[in-house]
Amino acid sequence: MPKLQRRDYYDTARDMNWAFSYVSEDEVFPEELSKSFGIHGEEWWGWDEPYKLTYREYVHNQAGKDDGIYSIRSTIARSNLYDNLDAGWKSAIKAHYGAIPVPEYFASIGEARMARFGRAAAWRNMAAFGTLDECRHGQAQIYFPYCLLGKDPQFDWAHKAMHTNEWGVIAARSLFDDMFTANDAVSTAIQLTFTFETGFTNLQFLGMASDALHVGDIEFGALISSIQTDEARHSQQGEPTLKIMINNGKKAEAQKLVDQMFWRSWKLFALLTGISMDYYTPLESRTMSFKEFMQDWICRQFMDQFKDLGMNVPWYWEKHFLPELDWVHHAYHMGVWFWRPTVWWNPDAGVSAAERDWLEQKYPGWNDRFGKLWDVIGNNVRTGQIEKTYPATLPIVCNCCHIPICSPSIGQAPRITTHNGRKLNFCCEVCEWVWKSQPERYETHLSVVDRFLAGHIQPPTLEGALQYMGITPDVAGNDAQGYAWDGASRLAAE
Amino acid sequence: MALFPLQANFRGDFVVLLVPVDDGDTMSVVADKVAQHAVGLRVAEKNASKCVYHNGKELPSAITVAQSGIQPMDWIEVAYV
C-alpha cells in the first residue's frame, strides 16, 4: 500500500477541533487549568505550529538521538575524559545537573497540561510531543550524572537536589512551579515555551554545547545538543499562542505574562549561567563573557523576534535589566563562593591574576566593586586564615526570586514592604512588582530566612541550616581549585 | 533583654545579612556585631570608628536597640565614620 506524504494527511490527523454540545466549554477547559483570557471556542482553532511533525517522525528522530547520546556515553565511560576536565567546568555541570534534570520532569507536567487543556487540537498535538521530550530530558540528564557517581558523590544531587530545601533549589523550584508545574495551559505557553525556552534555554543550550566541546567535555556537549533540538521544536508553541492573544485584543495580558517570567527567569539564569560562564569555565575556553552572551543572544535575537510580533520590551528593560548585566552575577558568584558549604558543587573562585584582568576588561569597574572584596578574601587564604572565608550567618533572601539580596553599590537598601501584617523583602523594584502583581500565588510561600525565623530550622545555626538543606559533609561545596587561584600560596583544602 | 533579628549591610560589602542582636545592645555593639560578619572577611579593616544608619539617619552610639525605634527585621547599614 503506498505511503501517503505527510502533507496529504497532516491537517486531517491533527485538526480535531469540534464545538461542544453535551458539555460546556468551561467544563472541558476549566479556567484554573486552561485560562481563556476571555478568548473562547473557535478563536483558538487557527492555532498553527510553525514546525510540523508526525508521531512516526517523532519516534524515528528521538530513537536516533537517543542512540547517538547513549553510544557516546558508553564510549566516553571507557576513557579518562572526565578525570582530565578542569575542576571549574566540573562545577558548572554539577550545578546544571542539580538544577535542571528533575525540573525537566516538572516541565513534562506543564506540557501534559497543555496537551490536555490547550485550546486547539494542533496545540495539544505539539504539547504531547513536548511531554515526551521533557520526560526524555529528565531521564537522560539523570542517567548521565548517575554514571559519574563513582567518581564524585556530588553528582547524586542531579536526582536529590529538587527533593531538598537547599536555598538555590528553593529559588529554582519557586520559579519552575510558578512557570509550569502549577500554571494554566495558556500562561504556560507564553511563560515557559515563549519566554523561558525561546528566550533563554534554547539559546543557552546552544552556548553550553559549544563551551562543552571547547573544554573537551564531548559527553555533556552531545547530551545538551540533543536536548536543544527538542527545545527548539517544542518552544514554538509559544508564538502561535501569543499571536492568538494579540489578535484577540489581549496584548496587555500577554505582555504582563512575559514581563513577569522574563524577570524571574533572568534572576535564576544569572545565578546558574552567569557564574558558570564568567568564573567556572576555564579562561582559555571562554569565547565570550556572560554579558556579551546576553547582549548578542538574548537581547538581540530574542527581542528582535519579540518586537516582530508587536510586543514591547519589558517596562524594566533600561532601568533594571540592562544595568544588572554588569554586576548581579558577580555578586551572586561571591555569595555562592563564600557560602560554598551550602551548595552541592565546588565553586571555582575564578579570580587568579589573569582571570581578574579578564573580568576588569569585560566589566570595567569590576576591581573597584568586587576585586577589593576578593583582595581581603585572598589575603585570608594566603595567611592561612581559612576560617575567615566562611560565613557565620545567613544572607537575607528576596521573597520573589529567593536569591540573596545583593546591591550594585554602597548604601542601597533592600525593598521592605508589609503584606497582611507580614514583612517581605525584595531585592529590587521588579521582584516587588512581580510578587505584588499576583500575591495570591506567592503569599503562603516562605523564604529560607522566613523559615529560619519561624523556627523551622533547628538548631538555629548554620549547621542546622545545612542539615535542613540536606547538605551532607561528602557533598558540601569547597573551593574547586584548592585555592590555587591565589597564585603563590597554593593551600591544600582544609 | 531579647533576641532581635535585623537585616544589615556593612558599607562596601555586597550582600544583606541576617544579624541577630539583643534589644539591650547599644549601637556601638550592634555595629561590632554586624562588622564581625563582613570586616576582615570581605571588607578591608580600617582603624576607624563605626556608626549605624537607620532610615537614612545616623544613630547615636550610646542608645540601645530598644530605644532607637528600630523594628525587628528592619534594615540598618553600618559604616566606618
Coordinates of C-alpha atoms in Angstrom, one line a residue:
Chain A
M1 CA 0.0 0.0 0.0
P2 CA 1.6 3.3 -1.0
K3 CA 2.5 5.6 1.9
L4 CA 0.9 9.0 1.9
Q5 CA 3.0 12.1 2.0
R6 CA 2.8 14.0 5.3
R7 CA 1.2 17.0 3.7
D8 CA -1.6 14.7 2.4
Y9 CA -2.9 13.7 5.8
Y10 CA -1.3 16.0 8.4
D11 CA -4.2 18.5 8.7
T12 CA -6.8 15.8 8.9
A13 CA -4.9 14.0 11.6
R14 CA -4.2 17.0 13.8
D15 CA -7.2 19.2 13.3
M16 CA -9.6 17.5 15.7
N17 CA -11.4 20.6 16.9
W18 CA -15.1 20.5 17.4
A19 CA -17.9 22.5 19.0
F20 CA -19.1 21.1 22.3
S21 CA -22.8 20.2 22.6
Y22 CA -23.1 17.8 25.6
V23 CA -20.8 19.7 27.9
S24 CA -19.9 23.4 28.3
E25 CA -16.6 24.9 27.2
D26 CA -15.8 25.7 30.9
E27 CA -16.2 22.0 31.8
V28 CA -13.8 20.9 29.1
F29 CA -11.3 23.7 29.7
P30 CA -11.7 24.8 33.4
E31 CA -10.2 28.3 33.8
E32 CA -7.8 27.3 36.6
L33 CA -6.2 24.7 34.3
S34 CA -6.6 26.3 30.9
K35 CA -7.4 30.0 31.3
S36 CA -9.1 31.6 28.4
F37 CA -8.2 35.2 29.0
G38 CA -11.6 35.8 27.6
I39 CA -10.9 34.2 24.3
H40 CA -13.3 31.4 23.6
G41 CA -14.0 28.4 21.3
E42 CA -13.2 28.8 17.7
E43 CA -11.0 31.8 18.2
W44 CA -8.3 29.3 19.2
W45 CA -8.8 27.0 16.2
G46 CA -6.4 29.0 14.0
W47 CA -3.5 28.0 16.2
D48 CA -0.9 26.9 13.8
E49 CA 2.5 25.4 14.7
P50 CA 5.4 26.6 12.6
Y51 CA 7.2 23.2 12.8
K52 CA 5.2 20.2 11.6
L53 CA 5.8 16.8 13.0
T54 CA 4.0 13.4 13.0
Y55 CA 4.3 10.8 15.7
R56 CA 6.0 8.4 13.3
E57 CA 8.7 11.0 12.6
Y58 CA 9.0 11.9 16.2
V59 CA 9.7 8.4 17.3
H60 CA 12.2 7.9 14.5
N61 CA 14.0 11.1 15.3
Q62 CA 14.1 10.6 19.0
A63 CA 15.3 7.0 18.8
G64 CA 18.1 8.1 16.6
K65 CA 19.1 10.9 19.0
D66 CA 19.0 8.6 22.0
D67 CA 21.1 6.0 20.1
G68 CA 23.6 8.8 19.5
I69 CA 24.0 10.2 23.0
Y70 CA 23.9 6.8 24.8
S71 CA 26.6 5.4 22.5
I72 CA 28.8 8.5 23.1
R73 CA 28.2 7.9 26.9
S74 CA 29.3 4.3 26.7
T75 CA 32.4 5.2 24.7
I76 CA 33.4 8.0 27.0
A77 CA 32.9 5.8 30.0
R78 CA 35.8 3.7 28.9
S79 CA 38.1 6.8 28.8
N80 CA 39.6 9.1 31.4
L81 CA 38.0 12.1 29.7
Y82 CA 36.0 13.2 32.8
D83 CA 39.1 13.0 35.1
N84 CA 41.0 15.4 32.8
L85 CA 38.3 18.1 32.8
D86 CA 39.0 21.4 34.5
A87 CA 37.7 21.5 38.1
G88 CA 35.7 24.6 37.4
W89 CA 34.0 23.0 34.4
K90 CA 33.0 20.1 36.6
S91 CA 31.4 22.5 39.0
A92 CA 29.5 24.1 36.1
I93 CA 28.0 20.7 35.1
K94 CA 27.2 19.7 38.7
A95 CA 25.3 22.9 39.2
H96 CA 23.4 22.3 36.0
Y97 CA 22.6 18.7 36.8
G98 CA 21.2 19.6 40.2
A99 CA 19.1 22.5 38.9
I100 CA 17.8 21.1 35.6
P101 CA 17.0 17.4 35.2
V102 CA 14.2 17.0 37.7
P103 CA 12.6 20.3 36.6
E104 CA 12.6 18.8 33.1
Y105 CA 10.2 16.2 34.6
F106 CA 8.3 19.1 36.2
A107 CA 8.1 20.6 32.7
S108 CA 6.6 17.4 31.4
I109 CA 3.7 18.1 33.8
G110 CA 3.3 21.6 32.2
E111 CA 3.5 20.2 28.7
A112 CA 0.9 17.4 29.6
R113 CA -1.4 20.1 31.0
M114 CA -1.2 21.9 27.6
A115 CA -1.7 18.5 25.8
R116 CA -5.0 18.2 27.6
F117 CA -6.1 21.8 28.3
G118 CA -4.5 23.6 25.3
R119 CA -7.4 25.2 23.5
A120 CA -6.6 24.0 20.0
A121 CA -6.1 20.4 18.7
A122 CA -2.9 21.3 16.9
W123 CA -1.5 22.8 20.1
R124 CA -2.5 19.7 22.1
N125 CA -0.7 17.6 19.5
M126 CA 2.5 19.5 19.8
A127 CA 2.3 19.6 23.6
A128 CA 2.0 15.8 23.6
F129 CA 5.4 15.7 21.9
G130 CA 6.7 18.3 24.3
T131 CA 5.6 16.0 27.2
L132 CA 7.6 13.1 25.8
D133 CA 10.6 15.5 25.2
E134 CA 10.7 16.6 28.8
C135 CA 10.5 13.1 30.1
R136 CA 13.4 12.2 27.8
H137 CA 15.4 15.2 29.0
G138 CA 14.8 14.3 32.7
Q139 CA 15.8 10.7 32.1
A140 CA 18.9 11.4 30.1
Q141 CA 20.1 14.2 32.4
I142 CA 19.7 12.0 35.4
Y143 CA 21.3 8.9 33.8
F144 CA 24.5 10.8 32.7
P145 CA 25.4 12.1 36.1
Y146 CA 24.4 8.8 37.6
C147 CA 27.2 7.2 35.6
L148 CA 29.6 9.7 37.2
L149 CA 28.6 8.9 40.8
G150 CA 31.6 6.5 41.2
K151 CA 33.9 9.5 40.5
D152 CA 32.1 12.0 42.7
P153 CA 29.2 11.8 45.2
Q154 CA 28.2 15.4 44.3
F155 CA 26.6 14.0 41.2
D156 CA 24.0 12.4 43.4
W157 CA 22.4 15.8 43.6
A158 CA 21.3 15.5 40.0
H159 CA 18.4 13.5 41.4
K160 CA 18.4 14.6 45.0
A161 CA 18.5 18.4 44.8
M162 CA 14.9 19.1 43.9
H163 CA 13.8 16.9 46.8
T164 CA 15.6 19.1 49.3
N165 CA 15.2 22.6 50.8
E166 CA 18.6 23.7 49.7
W167 CA 18.4 27.5 49.2
G168 CA 19.2 27.5 45.5
V169 CA 16.7 24.7 45.0
I170 CA 14.0 26.7 46.8
A171 CA 14.7 29.5 44.3
A172 CA 14.6 27.2 41.3
R173 CA 11.6 25.3 42.4
S174 CA 9.7 28.5 43.2
L175 CA 10.4 29.7 39.6
F176 CA 9.6 26.4 37.9
D177 CA 6.4 25.9 40.0
D178 CA 5.3 29.4 39.0
M179 CA 6.2 28.9 35.4
F180 CA 4.9 25.4 34.5
T181 CA 4.3 22.9 37.3
A182 CA 1.5 24.9 38.7
N183 CA 0.5 27.1 35.8
D184 CA -2.5 27.1 33.5
A185 CA -2.1 26.0 29.9
V186 CA -2.2 29.4 28.1
S187 CA 0.1 31.1 30.6
T188 CA 2.5 28.1 30.4
A189 CA 2.7 28.5 26.6
I190 CA 3.6 32.2 27.0
Q191 CA 5.8 31.9 30.0
L192 CA 7.5 28.5 29.6
T193 CA 7.7 28.0 25.8
F194 CA 7.9 31.6 24.5
T195 CA 9.6 33.4 27.3
F196 CA 11.9 30.8 29.0
E197 CA 12.6 28.3 26.3
T198 CA 12.7 30.6 23.3
G199 CA 14.3 33.5 25.3
F200 CA 16.7 31.6 27.5
T201 CA 17.2 27.9 27.4
N202 CA 17.2 27.2 23.7
L203 CA 20.0 29.8 23.2
Q204 CA 21.7 28.8 26.4
F205 CA 21.8 25.1 25.4
L206 CA 23.5 26.1 22.1
G207 CA 26.1 28.1 24.0
M208 CA 26.7 25.3 26.6
A209 CA 27.1 22.7 24.0
S210 CA 29.7 24.8 22.3
D211 CA 31.5 25.6 25.6
A212 CA 31.5 21.9 26.4
L213 CA 33.2 21.0 23.2
H214 CA 35.8 23.8 23.8
V215 CA 36.8 22.3 27.2
G216 CA 36.7 18.8 25.8
D217 CA 33.6 17.5 27.5
I218 CA 32.2 15.6 24.5
E219 CA 29.7 13.7 26.6
F220 CA 28.0 16.8 28.0
G221 CA 28.2 18.6 24.7
A222 CA 26.4 15.7 22.9
L223 CA 23.7 15.5 25.6
I224 CA 23.0 19.2 25.6
S225 CA 22.9 19.4 21.8
S226 CA 20.5 16.6 21.6
I227 CA 18.2 18.2 24.1
Q228 CA 18.4 21.6 22.4
T229 CA 17.0 20.2 19.2
D230 CA 13.8 19.2 21.1
E231 CA 13.7 22.6 22.8
A232 CA 13.9 24.4 19.5
R233 CA 10.8 22.5 18.4
H234 CA 8.5 22.5 21.4
S235 CA 9.4 26.1 22.3
Q236 CA 7.4 27.1 19.2
Q237 CA 4.1 26.5 21.0
G238 CA 4.5 30.0 22.5
E239 CA 4.4 32.1 19.3
P240 CA 1.0 30.9 17.9
T241 CA -0.5 31.2 21.4
L242 CA 0.9 34.7 21.6
K243 CA -0.5 35.6 18.2
I244 CA -4.0 34.5 19.1
M245 CA -3.9 36.6 22.3
I246 CA -2.7 39.6 20.4
N247 CA -5.2 39.2 17.6
N248 CA -8.0 39.0 20.2
G249 CA -7.0 42.2 21.9
K250 CA -5.1 40.6 24.8
K251 CA -1.7 42.0 24.1
A252 CA -1.5 43.7 27.6
E253 CA -2.3 40.4 29.3
A254 CA 0.3 38.6 27.2
Q255 CA 2.9 41.4 27.8
K256 CA 2.4 41.0 31.6
L257 CA 2.9 37.3 31.4
V258 CA 6.1 37.8 29.5
D259 CA 7.4 40.6 31.7
Q260 CA 6.8 38.6 34.9
M261 CA 8.5 35.5 33.7
F262 CA 11.4 37.1 31.8
W263 CA 12.4 38.8 35.0
R264 CA 12.0 35.7 37.2
S265 CA 14.0 33.6 34.6
W266 CA 16.7 36.2 34.4
K267 CA 17.4 36.0 38.1
L268 CA 18.0 32.3 38.1
F269 CA 19.8 32.4 34.8
A270 CA 22.2 35.0 36.2
L271 CA 22.8 32.7 39.2
L272 CA 23.4 29.5 37.2
T273 CA 24.7 30.5 33.8
G274 CA 26.3 33.8 34.8
I275 CA 28.7 32.4 37.2
S276 CA 29.4 29.3 35.2
M277 CA 30.4 31.4 32.1
D278 CA 32.4 34.1 33.8
Y279 CA 34.0 32.1 36.7
Y280 CA 33.8 28.3 36.2
T281 CA 34.6 28.0 32.5
P282 CA 38.4 27.9 32.1
L283 CA 39.7 31.2 31.0
E284 CA 41.3 29.8 27.8
S285 CA 37.9 28.2 26.8
R286 CA 35.8 31.3 27.3
T287 CA 34.5 32.5 23.9
M288 CA 32.5 35.4 25.3
S289 CA 31.6 36.9 28.6
F290 CA 28.1 36.3 30.1
K291 CA 27.2 39.9 29.4
E292 CA 28.3 39.6 25.8
F293 CA 26.3 36.4 25.6
M294 CA 23.2 38.1 27.0
Q295 CA 23.6 41.1 24.6
D296 CA 24.3 39.0 21.5
W297 CA 21.9 36.2 22.0
I298 CA 19.2 37.1 24.5
C299 CA 18.8 40.8 24.0
R300 CA 19.3 41.0 20.3
Q301 CA 17.9 37.7 18.9
F302 CA 15.0 37.2 21.3
M303 CA 14.0 40.8 21.5
D304 CA 14.1 41.2 17.7
Q305 CA 11.7 38.3 17.4
F306 CA 9.6 39.7 20.2
K307 CA 9.2 43.1 18.7
D308 CA 8.4 41.5 15.3
L309 CA 5.3 40.1 17.0
G310 CA 4.3 43.6 18.0
M311 CA 5.2 43.3 21.7
N312 CA 7.1 45.8 23.7
V313 CA 10.3 45.3 25.6
P314 CA 9.5 44.8 29.3
W315 CA 9.0 48.0 31.3
Y316 CA 12.1 47.4 33.4
W317 CA 14.5 46.8 30.4
E318 CA 16.5 50.1 30.6
K319 CA 16.3 50.9 34.2
H320 CA 16.8 47.5 35.8
F321 CA 17.6 44.7 33.4
L322 CA 20.4 46.2 31.4
P323 CA 22.3 47.6 34.4
E324 CA 22.1 44.2 36.1
L325 CA 24.1 42.7 33.3
D326 CA 27.1 44.5 34.7
W327 CA 27.0 43.4 38.2
V328 CA 24.4 41.0 39.5
H329 CA 26.0 37.6 38.7
H330 CA 29.3 38.9 40.1
A331 CA 27.6 39.4 43.4
Y332 CA 25.8 36.1 43.2
H333 CA 29.2 34.4 42.5
M334 CA 30.8 35.9 45.5
G335 CA 27.9 34.8 47.6
V336 CA 27.9 31.2 46.3
W337 CA 31.7 31.0 46.9
F338 CA 31.5 32.5 50.4
W339 CA 28.5 30.3 51.4
R340 CA 30.1 27.3 49.5
P341 CA 29.2 24.7 52.1
T342 CA 25.5 25.4 51.2
V343 CA 25.8 24.2 47.6
W344 CA 26.3 20.7 46.1
W345 CA 29.2 21.7 43.8
N346 CA 32.6 23.1 44.4
P347 CA 32.6 26.8 43.4
D348 CA 35.6 27.9 41.4
A349 CA 36.6 31.3 42.7
G350 CA 37.9 32.2 39.2
V351 CA 39.9 35.2 40.4
S352 CA 43.5 34.4 39.5
A353 CA 45.5 37.4 38.3
A354 CA 44.8 36.6 34.7
E355 CA 41.1 36.0 35.4
R356 CA 40.9 39.3 37.2
D357 CA 42.4 41.1 34.3
W358 CA 39.8 39.4 32.0
L359 CA 36.9 40.4 34.4
E360 CA 38.1 44.0 34.5
Q361 CA 38.4 44.1 30.7
K362 CA 34.9 42.7 30.2
Y363 CA 33.4 44.6 33.1
P364 CA 35.2 47.9 33.7
G365 CA 35.0 48.7 37.4
W366 CA 34.9 45.1 38.5
N367 CA 38.1 45.5 40.5
D368 CA 36.7 48.5 42.3
R369 CA 33.4 46.9 43.2
F370 CA 34.3 43.2 43.6
G371 CA 38.1 42.9 43.3
K372 CA 38.5 44.8 46.6
L373 CA 36.4 42.2 48.4
W374 CA 38.3 39.4 46.8
D375 CA 41.6 41.1 47.9
V376 CA 40.5 40.6 51.5
I377 CA 39.4 37.0 50.9
G378 CA 42.7 36.3 49.1
N379 CA 44.7 37.7 51.9
N380 CA 42.9 35.5 54.4
V381 CA 43.7 32.5 52.1
R382 CA 47.4 33.5 51.8
T383 CA 47.8 33.8 55.6
G384 CA 46.1 30.6 56.3
Q385 CA 43.0 32.2 57.9
I386 CA 40.6 29.9 56.1
E387 CA 38.0 30.2 58.9
K388 CA 37.6 33.8 57.8
T389 CA 36.5 32.7 54.3
Y390 CA 33.4 31.0 55.7
P391 CA 30.1 32.6 56.8
A392 CA 28.6 32.6 60.3
T393 CA 25.1 33.8 59.4
L394 CA 22.6 33.6 56.6
P395 CA 22.1 36.2 53.9
I396 CA 18.7 37.8 53.5
V397 CA 16.9 36.4 50.5
C398 CA 14.3 38.0 48.3
N399 CA 10.7 36.9 48.7
C400 CA 10.3 36.8 44.9
C401 CA 13.4 35.3 43.4
H402 CA 14.6 33.7 46.6
I403 CA 18.2 34.6 45.9
P404 CA 20.3 36.6 48.4
I405 CA 19.7 40.3 48.3
C406 CA 22.8 41.9 46.8
S407 CA 23.4 45.5 45.9
P408 CA 25.2 47.1 43.0
S409 CA 26.5 50.0 45.0
I410 CA 27.0 51.0 48.6
G411 CA 24.2 52.3 50.8
Q412 CA 21.4 50.7 48.7
A413 CA 18.6 49.4 50.9
P414 CA 16.6 46.3 50.2
R415 CA 12.9 47.0 49.5
I416 CA 10.9 46.1 52.6
T417 CA 7.2 46.0 52.5
T418 CA 4.3 44.7 54.5
H419 CA 1.5 42.4 53.2
N420 CA -1.3 41.3 55.6
G421 CA 1.0 42.1 58.5
R422 CA 3.9 40.1 57.1
K423 CA 7.2 41.8 56.4
L424 CA 8.5 41.0 53.0
N425 CA 12.0 41.7 51.5
F426 CA 12.7 42.2 47.8
C427 CA 16.0 42.6 46.1
C428 CA 14.6 45.2 43.6
E429 CA 11.6 47.1 42.3
V430 CA 10.9 44.4 39.6
C431 CA 10.8 41.5 42.0
E432 CA 8.5 43.5 44.2
W433 CA 6.3 44.2 41.1
V434 CA 6.2 40.6 40.1
W435 CA 5.2 39.5 43.6
K436 CA 2.5 42.2 44.0
S437 CA 1.1 41.5 40.6
Q438 CA -0.3 38.2 41.9
P439 CA 0.1 37.9 45.7
E440 CA -2.4 35.1 45.8
R441 CA 0.3 32.9 44.1
Y442 CA 3.1 33.8 46.5
E443 CA 1.7 34.9 49.9
T444 CA 1.9 31.5 51.6
H445 CA 5.4 30.7 50.4
L446 CA 8.2 31.2 53.0
S447 CA 11.7 32.0 52.0
V448 CA 14.5 30.1 53.7
V449 CA 15.1 33.1 56.0
D450 CA 11.4 33.2 56.9
R451 CA 11.6 29.5 57.8
F452 CA 14.7 30.1 59.9
L453 CA 13.0 32.9 61.8
A454 CA 9.8 30.8 62.2
G455 CA 11.8 28.1 63.9
H456 CA 11.5 25.5 61.2
I457 CA 15.3 25.2 61.1
Q458 CA 16.7 23.5 64.2
P459 CA 19.1 24.1 65.7
P460 CA 19.0 27.7 64.6
T461 CA 22.6 27.7 63.5
L462 CA 24.5 27.4 60.2
E463 CA 24.9 23.7 60.9
G464 CA 21.2 23.4 61.5
A465 CA 20.6 25.2 58.2
L466 CA 22.9 22.8 56.3
Q467 CA 21.0 19.9 57.8
Y468 CA 17.7 21.5 56.8
M469 CA 19.0 21.9 53.3
G470 CA 20.0 18.2 53.1
I471 CA 23.7 19.0 52.6
T472 CA 25.9 16.3 53.9
P473 CA 29.7 16.5 54.5
D474 CA 30.5 14.4 51.5
V475 CA 28.8 16.9 49.1
A476 CA 29.2 20.2 50.9
G477 CA 30.9 22.6 48.4
N478 CA 34.6 23.6 48.8
D479 CA 36.9 25.7 46.7
A480 CA 37.1 23.9 43.3
Q481 CA 40.8 24.5 42.8
G482 CA 42.1 24.0 46.4
Y483 CA 42.7 27.8 46.5
A484 CA 45.2 27.6 43.7
W485 CA 43.8 30.8 42.2
D486 CA 45.6 32.7 44.8
G487 CA 48.9 32.5 43.0
A488 CA 51.9 32.0 45.1
S489 CA 50.4 30.2 48.0
R490 CA 48.5 27.2 47.0
L491 CA 46.9 25.7 50.1
A492 CA 45.7 22.3 50.5
A493 CA 42.0 22.1 51.1
E494 CA 41.4 22.4 54.8
Chain B
M1 CA 16.9 41.5 77.0
A2 CA 15.6 39.7 74.0
L3 CA 17.0 38.4 70.7
F4 CA 16.3 40.9 68.0
P5 CA 16.9 39.9 64.3
L6 CA 18.0 42.6 61.9
Q7 CA 18.9 43.0 58.2
A8 CA 22.2 44.6 57.9
N9 CA 24.9 45.7 55.4
F10 CA 28.4 46.8 56.2
R11 CA 29.0 49.6 53.7
G12 CA 31.1 48.4 50.8
D13 CA 30.0 44.7 51.2
F14 CA 27.9 43.1 48.5
V15 CA 25.1 41.3 50.4
V16 CA 22.4 41.9 53.0
L17 CA 22.9 39.8 56.1
L18 CA 20.7 38.4 58.9
V19 CA 22.3 39.6 62.0
P20 CA 20.9 38.7 65.4
V21 CA 21.4 41.4 68.1
D22 CA 19.9 42.0 71.5
D23 CA 17.4 44.7 72.2
G24 CA 19.6 45.9 75.0
D25 CA 22.7 46.3 72.7
T26 CA 23.9 49.8 72.1
M27 CA 24.5 51.0 68.6
S28 CA 28.2 50.6 69.2
V29 CA 27.7 46.9 70.0
V30 CA 25.3 46.5 67.0
A31 CA 28.0 48.0 64.7
D32 CA 30.5 45.4 66.0
K33 CA 28.1 42.6 65.6
V34 CA 27.4 43.5 62.0
A35 CA 31.1 44.1 61.3
Q36 CA 32.1 40.7 62.5
H37 CA 30.3 39.2 59.5
A38 CA 32.0 41.4 57.0
V39 CA 35.0 43.3 58.1
G40 CA 38.2 41.4 57.7
L41 CA 36.2 38.7 55.8
R42 CA 35.4 40.8 52.7
V43 CA 35.6 44.4 53.7
A44 CA 39.1 45.7 54.4
E45 CA 39.6 46.6 58.1
K46 CA 40.2 50.2 59.0
N47 CA 41.4 51.9 62.2
A48 CA 38.3 54.0 62.5
S49 CA 35.1 54.1 64.5
K50 CA 31.8 52.7 63.1
C51 CA 28.3 54.1 63.1
V52 CA 24.8 52.7 62.5
Y53 CA 22.4 54.2 59.9
H54 CA 18.7 53.6 60.0
N55 CA 16.2 55.2 57.7
G56 CA 18.9 57.4 56.4
K57 CA 19.9 58.8 59.8
E58 CA 23.0 58.1 61.9
L59 CA 22.0 56.7 65.3
P60 CA 23.9 57.8 68.5
S61 CA 26.3 55.1 69.6
A62 CA 25.1 55.0 73.2
I63 CA 21.4 54.3 72.6
T64 CA 20.1 50.8 72.7
V65 CA 18.1 49.0 70.1
A66 CA 15.0 49.2 72.2
Q67 CA 15.4 53.0 72.5
S68 CA 16.3 53.5 68.8
G69 CA 12.9 52.8 67.2
I70 CA 14.3 50.0 65.1
Q71 CA 11.8 47.2 64.5
P72 CA 12.7 43.5 64.1
M73 CA 14.0 42.8 60.6
D74 CA 14.4 46.5 59.8
W75 CA 17.4 47.2 57.6
I76 CA 20.4 49.0 59.0
E77 CA 23.7 50.0 57.5
V78 CA 27.0 50.1 59.4
A79 CA 29.9 52.1 58.1
Y80 CA 33.2 53.4 59.1
V81 CA 33.0 57.1 60.1

